[in-house]
């Protein structure tokens, strides 16, 4: 399961930190803590969509691993004990550059006491439900990233590097998307060859 562009738009609308709606007080009346939590959830989802990282890898990342000058994230993956270098999308860079201006501590996403955010996902899960995506989990954002890469021409071997899978079998779950790409590329090659004959 991965998100379509429309589903991503709906999810981000539900996470918009300035959104108005039932149960939400006007933006200017919200506490600083509420504003921070809402912004954190939105920013976290953007980074998950644009990096394909696991939730804990982004939620607990330290500023020392963020290089805004070169637009690089040095991502440590504790689950598989490896490090990857991820180049930031423009959207991820905008989020991180904005957060860096207000950063006070060691972590990109801090809890109240200044430690790493940890696994606090209730607001994101609620936004998924409100966006009509009750069949999705936070890990769906990782699948979305991988699926988009393959649907746009990257091989499963390239996507394996991006996701940091230690075993190609894990990445092979996306192989059916790659085979669609391959057969459409094959069609295009034959069409070009046939056009040269005419």
Coordinates of C-alpha atoms in Angstrom, one line a residue:
X1 CA 0.0 0.0 0.0
X2 CA 1.3 3.4 -0.9
X3 CA -0.3 6.9 -1.1
X4 CA -1.4 8.4 -4.3
X5 CA -0.7 12.1 -4.9
X6 CA -4.3 12.9 -3.9
X7 CA -4.0 10.8 -0.7
X8 CA -0.8 12.6 0.2
X9 CA -2.5 16.0 -0.3
X10 CA -5.4 14.9 1.9
X11 CA -3.0 13.7 4.6
X12 CA -1.0 16.9 4.6
X13 CA -4.2 19.0 4.8
X14 CA -5.1 17.1 7.9
X15 CA -1.7 17.7 9.4
X16 CA -1.5 21.4 8.3
X17 CA -0.4 23.2 11.5
X18 CA -2.5 26.2 10.7
X19 CA -5.6 24.3 9.8
X20 CA -8.9 25.3 11.4
X21 CA -11.7 22.8 12.3
X22 CA -14.0 21.4 14.9
X23 CA -12.2 20.8 18.1
X24 CA -9.3 23.2 17.2
X25 CA -9.1 26.7 18.7
X26 CA -8.1 29.5 16.4
X27 CA -4.4 29.4 15.6
X28 CA -3.5 32.6 17.6
X29 CA -5.2 31.1 20.7
X30 CA -3.3 27.8 20.7
X31 CA -0.5 27.2 23.2
X32 CA 3.1 27.2 22.1
X33 CA 3.3 23.5 22.9
X34 CA 0.2 22.7 20.7
X35 CA 1.7 24.8 17.8
X36 CA 5.0 23.0 18.2
X37 CA 3.4 19.5 18.3
X38 CA 1.3 20.2 15.2
X39 CA 4.3 21.6 13.3
X40 CA 6.4 18.6 14.3
X41 CA 3.9 16.1 13.0
X42 CA 3.6 18.0 9.7
X43 CA 7.4 18.3 9.3
X44 CA 8.0 14.7 10.3
X45 CA 5.6 13.4 7.7
X46 CA 7.2 15.6 4.9
X47 CA 10.6 14.1 5.9
X48 CA 9.3 10.6 5.9
X49 CA 7.7 11.0 2.5
X50 CA 10.8 12.6 1.0
X51 CA 13.5 10.4 2.5
X52 CA 11.8 6.9 2.8
X53 CA 13.4 6.6 6.3
X54 CA 11.8 4.7 9.1
X55 CA 9.9 6.8 11.7
X56 CA 12.4 6.4 14.5
X57 CA 15.3 7.3 12.2
X58 CA 13.8 10.7 11.5
X59 CA 12.0 11.3 14.8
X60 CA 15.2 10.8 16.8
X61 CA 17.8 12.4 14.4
X62 CA 20.4 14.8 15.7
X63 CA 21.4 18.0 14.1
X64 CA 24.9 16.7 13.8
X65 CA 23.6 14.4 11.1
X66 CA 22.1 17.2 9.0
X67 CA 24.3 19.1 6.6
X68 CA 22.3 22.0 5.2
X69 CA 25.2 23.4 3.2
X70 CA 25.5 20.2 1.1
X71 CA 21.8 19.4 1.6
X72 CA 22.7 15.9 2.9
X73 CA 21.3 13.8 5.7
X74 CA 23.7 11.3 7.3
X75 CA 21.1 8.8 8.3
X76 CA 22.0 6.1 10.9
X77 CA 19.7 3.1 10.7
X78 CA 19.8 1.3 14.0
X79 CA 17.5 -1.5 12.8
X80 CA 20.0 -2.7 10.2
X81 CA 23.1 -1.1 11.7
X82 CA 24.2 0.9 8.7
X83 CA 24.5 4.5 7.6
X84 CA 23.1 6.1 4.4
X85 CA 23.7 9.4 2.8
X86 CA 20.4 10.9 1.6
X87 CA 20.3 14.0 -0.5
X88 CA 17.5 16.4 0.5
X89 CA 14.6 17.2 -1.7
X90 CA 13.8 20.9 -2.0
X91 CA 10.8 20.2 0.3
X92 CA 12.9 18.4 2.9
X93 CA 15.5 21.2 2.8
X94 CA 12.9 23.8 3.4
X95 CA 11.6 22.0 6.4
X96 CA 15.1 21.4 7.9
X97 CA 16.3 25.0 7.1
X98 CA 13.3 26.5 8.8
X99 CA 13.7 24.2 11.9
X100 CA 17.4 24.9 12.1
X101 CA 16.7 28.6 12.5
X102 CA 14.7 27.9 15.7
X103 CA 16.8 25.0 16.9
X104 CA 17.9 25.1 20.5
X105 CA 19.1 21.6 21.3
X106 CA 20.7 18.5 19.9
X107 CA 17.7 16.9 18.2
X108 CA 15.7 18.0 15.1
X109 CA 12.5 16.8 16.9
X110 CA 12.7 17.3 20.6
X111 CA 10.4 16.1 23.4
X112 CA 9.4 18.5 26.2
X113 CA 12.6 17.8 28.1
X114 CA 14.9 18.4 25.1
X115 CA 15.5 14.7 24.4
X116 CA 14.7 12.9 21.1
X117 CA 11.0 12.9 20.2
X118 CA 10.7 9.1 20.4
X119 CA 7.6 7.2 19.1
X120 CA 4.8 9.7 19.5
X121 CA 2.5 8.9 16.6
X122 CA -1.0 9.3 17.8
X123 CA -1.6 12.6 15.9
X124 CA -0.3 11.2 12.7
X125 CA -2.4 8.1 13.0
X126 CA -5.4 10.3 13.7
X127 CA -4.7 12.4 10.6
X128 CA -4.5 9.3 8.5
X129 CA -7.9 8.3 9.6
X130 CA -9.4 11.8 9.1
X131 CA -7.9 11.8 5.6
X132 CA -9.8 8.5 4.8
X133 CA -6.7 6.4 5.0
X134 CA -7.6 4.1 7.8
X135 CA -5.9 1.2 5.9
X136 CA -2.5 3.0 6.1
X137 CA 0.1 3.1 8.8
X138 CA 3.1 5.4 9.3
X139 CA 5.2 2.8 7.5
X140 CA 3.0 3.4 4.5
X141 CA 5.0 6.6 4.0
X142 CA 8.2 4.6 3.5
X143 CA 6.4 2.3 1.0
X144 CA 5.1 5.5 -0.8
X145 CA 8.7 6.8 -1.2
X146 CA 10.0 3.5 -2.5
X147 CA 7.0 3.0 -4.9
X148 CA 7.4 6.4 -6.4
X149 CA 11.1 5.9 -7.0
X150 CA 10.5 2.6 -8.8
X151 CA 7.5 4.0 -10.7
X152 CA 9.7 6.7 -12.0
X153 CA 12.5 4.5 -13.3
X154 CA 14.8 3.5 -10.5
X155 CA 15.6 -0.2 -10.2
X156 CA 15.0 -2.3 -7.1
X157 CA 18.8 -2.4 -6.6
X158 CA 18.9 1.4 -6.5
X159 CA 15.9 1.6 -4.2
X160 CA 17.6 -0.9 -1.9
X161 CA 20.5 1.6 -1.4
X162 CA 18.1 4.5 -0.7
X163 CA 16.1 2.5 1.9
X164 CA 19.2 0.8 3.4
X165 CA 17.9 -2.7 3.1
X166 CA 20.6 -5.3 4.0
X167 CA 18.8 -8.0 2.0
X168 CA 17.5 -7.4 -1.5
X169 CA 14.6 -9.8 -0.8
X170 CA 13.1 -7.0 1.4
X171 CA 13.2 -4.6 -1.5
X172 CA 11.8 -7.2 -4.0
X173 CA 8.3 -6.4 -2.6
X174 CA 8.4 -3.5 -5.1
X175 CA 9.6 -5.7 -8.0
X176 CA 6.0 -5.8 -9.5
X177 CA 6.2 -2.0 -9.9
X178 CA 9.5 -2.3 -11.6
X179 CA 8.3 -5.0 -14.0
X180 CA 5.6 -2.6 -15.2
X181 CA 8.2 0.1 -15.8
X182 CA 10.4 -2.4 -17.6
X183 CA 7.7 -3.6 -19.9
X184 CA 6.6 0.0 -20.8
X185 CA 10.3 0.9 -21.5
X186 CA 10.5 -2.2 -23.7
X187 CA 7.4 -1.0 -25.6
X188 CA 9.0 2.5 -26.0
X189 CA 12.2 0.9 -27.4
X190 CA 10.4 -1.2 -29.9
X191 CA 8.2 1.8 -31.0
X192 CA 11.4 3.9 -31.6
X193 CA 12.9 1.1 -33.6
X194 CA 9.8 0.6 -35.6
X195 CA 9.6 4.4 -36.4
X196 CA 13.1 4.3 -37.8
X197 CA 12.1 1.5 -40.2
X198 CA 9.3 3.7 -41.7

